[in-house]
Amino acid sequence: MPAKILVVEDEKNIVKVVTYALQREGYRVEVAVTGAEALTKVRQGMPDLVLLDLMLPEIDGLEVCRQVRGDARTSGIPIIMLTAKSEEADRVIGLEMGADDYLTKPFSARELTARVKAVLRRAAGAGGAAEVWRCGALTADWGRRLVKLKEKPVKLTPKEFELLRTLAQSGGRVLSREALLERVWGYDRSLEIQTRTVDLHVSQLRQKLGSEGKRLVTATGVGYRFVLPEED
Ligand code: CA
């Protein structure tokens, strides 16, 4: 499957040129013309890369970047910022916020596709394309969001997936319900926290993990932990 790229830009001409250049290279392209639309499409469409203009109506590009990075589900999606020469300060902030690279307008189609290829290649390396996590009868390719039980794919909701990843990657430590809410659901401490939500999702996840569900252990009154194979 070719990589899917979300182009976030309100200037129609740029959208046209960029879309054409990317499609010619075989990429799938989606477009968002406002920051709000970008956030929706990132969360729903899970693109492989986001090309993000900084000057956008409603929510600006920096805020989009901050929210994409702040959400556990989308934090790994590479972002290339599209900036004007005059936006140097914003560019620096964007890179500090975790954007992977930037392109200064005007840029050529060749520059664009070279940068896109490089960032996608880096992302594949960082995500560990060949790195499959194993635990008993469970395997997971976190980068591709694939979880299998006895070689059969397990259908997890995005929240169940994040919950599993968070617990599995915490080295056997107990994570409190609050910590899980914050990491998986991205809840702010100021919001009313419903820890029961965590319990519900853990019990659903346990069922889906079948014989390996027993690895999700309840730490009474605190939270949960994931029992690693070396503890078996
Ligand atoms: Ca713009």
Tab-separated table of C-alpha atoms and ligand atoms in Angstrom:
chain	number	residue	atom	x	y	z
A	1	MET	CA	0.000	0.000	0.000
A	2	PRO	CA	1.512	3.378	-0.964
A	3	ALA	CA	2.014	5.866	1.852
A	4	LYS	CA	-0.870	8.200	2.629
A	5	ILE	CA	-0.009	11.867	2.942
A	6	LEU	CA	-2.245	14.489	4.461
A	7	VAL	CA	-1.704	17.898	2.891
A	8	VAL	CA	-2.820	20.707	5.211
A	9	GLU	CA	-2.895	23.962	3.308
A	10	ASP	CA	-5.504	26.643	2.635
A	11	GLU	CA	-3.921	28.056	-0.510
A	12	LYS	CA	-5.628	26.290	-3.397
A	13	ASN	CA	-2.765	26.681	-5.863
A	14	ILE	CA	-0.252	25.135	-3.518
A	15	VAL	CA	-2.633	22.272	-2.741
A	16	LYS	CA	-2.977	21.610	-6.450
A	17	VAL	CA	0.739	21.595	-7.190
A	18	VAL	CA	1.631	19.539	-4.120
A	19	THR	CA	-1.142	16.991	-4.717
A	20	TYR	CA	-0.082	16.571	-8.319
A	21	ALA	CA	3.578	16.124	-7.409
A	22	LEU	CA	2.837	13.568	-4.695
A	23	GLN	CA	0.337	11.560	-6.734
A	24	ARG	CA	2.800	11.387	-9.587
A	25	GLU	CA	5.190	9.667	-7.156
A	26	GLY	CA	2.459	7.163	-6.326
A	27	TYR	CA	1.445	8.525	-2.895
A	28	ARG	CA	-2.150	8.644	-1.744
A	29	VAL	CA	-3.129	12.213	-0.931
A	30	GLU	CA	-5.748	13.682	1.376
A	31	VAL	CA	-6.299	17.398	1.813
A	32	ALA	CA	-7.407	19.527	4.768
A	33	VAL	CA	-7.870	23.281	4.404
A	34	THR	CA	-8.246	24.298	8.051
A	35	GLY	CA	-6.491	23.329	11.259
A	36	ALA	CA	-9.653	21.775	12.660
A	37	GLU	CA	-10.143	19.659	9.557
A	38	ALA	CA	-6.492	18.619	9.754
A	39	LEU	CA	-6.879	17.362	13.325
A	40	THR	CA	-9.985	15.380	12.423
A	41	LYS	CA	-8.330	13.832	9.396
A	42	VAL	CA	-5.148	12.980	11.279
A	43	ARG	CA	-7.116	11.192	13.996
A	44	GLN	CA	-9.504	9.401	11.680
A	45	GLY	CA	-7.297	8.735	8.705
A	46	MET	CA	-3.952	8.027	10.447
A	47	PRO	CA	-1.830	9.302	7.532
A	48	ASP	CA	1.783	8.170	7.152
A	49	LEU	CA	2.967	11.756	6.933
A	50	VAL	CA	1.514	15.252	7.329
A	51	LEU	CA	2.546	18.234	5.216
A	52	LEU	CA	1.528	21.110	7.419
A	53	ASP	CA	1.217	24.744	6.427
A	54	LEU	CA	1.734	27.013	9.431
A	55	MET	CA	-0.614	29.839	8.415
A	56	LEU	CA	-4.076	28.332	8.565
A	57	PRO	CA	-7.525	29.636	9.401
A	58	GLU	CA	-9.020	28.837	12.848
A	59	ILE	CA	-6.342	26.639	14.442
A	60	ASP	CA	-2.859	27.472	13.157
A	61	GLY	CA	-0.240	24.959	12.083
A	62	LEU	CA	1.795	25.150	15.287
A	63	GLU	CA	-1.252	24.274	17.350
A	64	VAL	CA	-2.052	21.396	14.984
A	65	CYS	CA	1.521	20.162	15.415
A	66	ARG	CA	1.283	20.437	19.191
A	67	GLN	CA	-1.974	18.461	19.301
A	68	VAL	CA	-0.780	15.746	16.917
A	69	ARG	CA	2.369	15.283	19.032
A	70	GLY	CA	0.433	15.416	22.277
A	71	ASP	CA	-1.903	12.568	21.405
A	72	ALA	CA	-0.434	9.101	21.968
A	73	ARG	CA	-2.264	7.718	18.949
A	74	THR	CA	-0.829	10.245	16.522
A	75	SER	CA	2.422	11.304	18.179
A	76	GLY	CA	4.540	9.139	15.874
A	77	ILE	CA	3.220	10.549	12.601
A	78	PRO	CA	5.976	12.476	10.798
A	79	ILE	CA	5.283	16.154	10.088
A	80	ILE	CA	6.893	18.386	7.489
A	81	MET	CA	6.039	22.063	7.959
A	82	LEU	CA	5.405	24.351	5.017
A	83	THR	CA	6.576	27.830	5.923
A	84	ALA	CA	7.123	31.234	4.414
A	85	LYS	CA	10.570	32.843	4.638
A	86	SER	CA	9.217	35.351	7.147
A	87	GLU	CA	8.084	32.631	9.539
A	88	GLU	CA	11.506	31.656	10.769
A	89	ALA	CA	10.632	31.991	14.445
A	90	ASP	CA	7.591	29.754	13.977
A	91	ARG	CA	9.718	27.246	12.133
A	92	VAL	CA	12.052	26.982	15.106
A	93	ILE	CA	9.132	26.531	17.489
A	94	GLY	CA	7.674	23.905	15.161
A	95	LEU	CA	10.898	21.920	15.129
A	96	GLU	CA	11.117	22.180	18.906
A	97	MET	CA	7.564	20.902	19.094
A	98	GLY	CA	8.559	17.833	17.179
A	99	ALA	CA	8.031	18.589	13.493
A	100	ASP	CA	10.460	16.429	11.532
A	101	ASP	CA	11.448	18.860	8.827
A	102	TYR	CA	10.316	21.947	6.955
A	103	LEU	CA	10.080	23.334	3.456
A	104	THR	CA	10.274	27.037	2.738
A	105	LYS	CA	7.875	28.400	0.144
A	106	PRO	CA	8.301	28.553	-2.760
A	107	PHE	CA	9.676	25.024	-3.147
A	108	SER	CA	10.011	22.856	-6.217
A	109	ALA	CA	8.178	19.575	-6.746
A	110	ARG	CA	11.530	17.821	-6.710
A	111	GLU	CA	12.504	19.360	-3.374
A	112	LEU	CA	9.134	18.371	-1.949
A	113	THR	CA	9.230	14.741	-3.010
A	114	ALA	CA	12.872	14.329	-1.955
A	115	ARG	CA	12.043	15.648	1.518
A	116	VAL	CA	8.928	13.486	1.788
A	117	LYS	CA	10.868	10.367	0.812
A	118	ALA	CA	13.644	11.099	3.302
A	119	VAL	CA	11.256	11.687	6.195
A	120	LEU	CA	9.206	8.568	5.403
A	121	ARG	CA	12.378	6.505	5.207
A	122	ARG	CA	13.560	7.847	8.548
A	123	ALA	CA	10.176	7.188	10.126
A	124	ALA	CA	10.166	3.595	8.893
A	125	GLY	CA	13.626	3.127	10.401
A	126	ALA	CA	12.664	4.694	13.708
A	127	GLY	CA	9.451	2.691	13.932
A	128	GLY	CA	11.491	-0.424	13.379
A	129	ALA	CA	9.842	-1.866	10.280
A	130	ALA	CA	11.379	-5.254	10.934
A	131	GLU	CA	11.000	-5.051	14.679
A	132	VAL	CA	8.277	-7.349	15.891
A	133	TRP	CA	7.571	-7.464	19.585
A	134	ARG	CA	6.901	-10.963	20.928
A	135	CYS	CA	5.362	-12.083	24.151
A	136	GLY	CA	4.118	-15.648	24.478
A	137	ALA	CA	1.580	-16.216	21.719
A	138	LEU	CA	1.278	-12.471	21.152
A	139	THR	CA	3.171	-10.482	18.551
A	140	ALA	CA	2.915	-6.794	17.785
A	141	ASP	CA	4.263	-4.485	15.161
A	142	TRP	CA	3.692	-1.215	17.006
A	143	GLY	CA	4.610	0.962	14.044
A	144	ARG	CA	2.079	-0.701	11.789
A	145	ARG	CA	-0.403	-1.111	14.630
A	146	LEU	CA	-0.699	-4.841	14.030
A	147	VAL	CA	-1.326	-7.193	16.923
A	148	LYS	CA	-1.541	-10.939	16.448
A	149	LEU	CA	-2.472	-13.811	18.709
A	150	LYS	CA	-1.132	-17.181	17.525
A	151	GLU	CA	-0.424	-15.532	14.155
A	152	LYS	CA	-4.029	-14.400	13.774
A	153	PRO	CA	-4.705	-10.632	13.709
A	154	VAL	CA	-6.506	-9.316	16.781
A	155	LYS	CA	-8.975	-6.543	16.056
A	156	LEU	CA	-8.340	-3.806	18.582
A	157	THR	CA	-9.899	-0.371	18.801
A	158	PRO	CA	-7.370	2.501	18.775
A	159	LYS	CA	-7.767	2.877	22.551
A	160	GLU	CA	-7.285	-0.830	23.210
A	161	PHE	CA	-4.202	-0.775	21.024
A	162	GLU	CA	-2.709	2.182	22.917
A	163	LEU	CA	-3.585	0.612	26.222
A	164	LEU	CA	-1.792	-2.590	25.256
A	165	ARG	CA	1.220	-0.737	23.897
A	166	THR	CA	1.487	1.494	26.954
A	167	LEU	CA	1.274	-1.409	29.384
A	168	ALA	CA	3.469	-3.753	27.351
A	169	GLN	CA	6.186	-1.124	27.045
A	170	SER	CA	6.301	-0.166	30.692
A	171	GLY	CA	8.716	-2.921	31.683
A	172	GLY	CA	6.358	-4.814	33.975
A	173	ARG	CA	5.728	-1.796	36.206
A	174	VAL	CA	2.306	-0.997	37.652
A	175	LEU	CA	0.615	1.943	35.945
A	176	SER	CA	-2.135	3.726	37.822
A	177	ARG	CA	-5.519	4.257	36.207
A	178	GLU	CA	-4.801	7.984	36.190
A	179	ALA	CA	-1.509	7.466	34.401
A	180	LEU	CA	-3.224	5.260	31.829
A	181	LEU	CA	-5.977	7.799	31.285
A	182	GLU	CA	-3.425	10.470	30.736
A	183	ARG	CA	-1.270	8.468	28.358
A	184	VAL	CA	-3.918	6.593	26.423
A	185	TRP	CA	-6.824	9.009	26.498
A	186	GLY	CA	-4.752	12.148	26.757
A	187	TYR	CA	-6.843	13.455	29.643
A	188	ASP	CA	-5.875	16.633	31.315
A	189	ARG	CA	-5.703	16.434	35.085
A	190	SER	CA	-8.156	19.276	35.290
A	191	LEU	CA	-10.860	17.212	33.580
A	192	GLU	CA	-13.072	14.917	35.539
A	193	ILE	CA	-11.427	11.559	35.306
A	194	GLN	CA	-13.471	8.445	34.951
A	195	THR	CA	-11.160	5.665	36.004
A	196	ARG	CA	-13.904	3.141	35.269
A	197	THR	CA	-13.238	3.770	31.597
A	198	VAL	CA	-9.827	2.187	32.056
A	199	ASP	CA	-11.294	-0.852	33.819
A	200	LEU	CA	-13.782	-1.374	31.005
A	201	HIS	CA	-11.157	-1.193	28.316
A	202	VAL	CA	-8.784	-3.481	30.177
A	203	SER	CA	-11.463	-6.145	30.545
A	204	GLN	CA	-12.327	-5.905	26.832
A	205	LEU	CA	-8.665	-6.097	25.936
A	206	ARG	CA	-8.193	-9.135	28.186
A	207	GLN	CA	-10.960	-10.966	26.352
A	208	LYS	CA	-9.524	-10.129	22.950
A	209	LEU	CA	-6.083	-11.340	23.983
A	210	GLY	CA	-7.477	-14.784	24.777
A	211	SER	CA	-4.885	-17.040	26.395
A	212	GLU	CA	-2.519	-14.069	26.844
A	213	GLY	CA	-5.160	-11.900	28.525
A	214	LYS	CA	-3.876	-13.123	31.877
A	215	ARG	CA	-0.830	-10.902	31.373
A	216	LEU	CA	-2.950	-7.867	32.153
A	217	VAL	CA	-2.832	-8.061	35.906
A	218	THR	CA	-4.864	-5.884	38.259
A	219	ALA	CA	-2.918	-4.162	41.007
A	220	THR	CA	-5.774	-3.806	43.451
A	221	GLY	CA	-6.693	-0.247	44.227
A	222	VAL	CA	-3.967	1.147	41.980
A	223	GLY	CA	-4.062	0.141	38.367
A	224	TYR	CA	-2.653	-2.432	36.038
A	225	ARG	CA	0.556	-3.966	34.891
A	226	PHE	CA	1.643	-6.213	32.053
A	227	VAL	CA	3.405	-9.464	32.975
A	228	LEU	CA	6.371	-9.961	30.665
A	229	PRO	CA	7.516	-13.422	29.474
A	230	GLU	CA	10.649	-13.351	31.641
A	231	GLU	CA	8.381	-13.337	34.706
A	232	ASP	CA	6.467	-16.440	33.616
B	1	CA	CA	-1.649	29.232	4.450
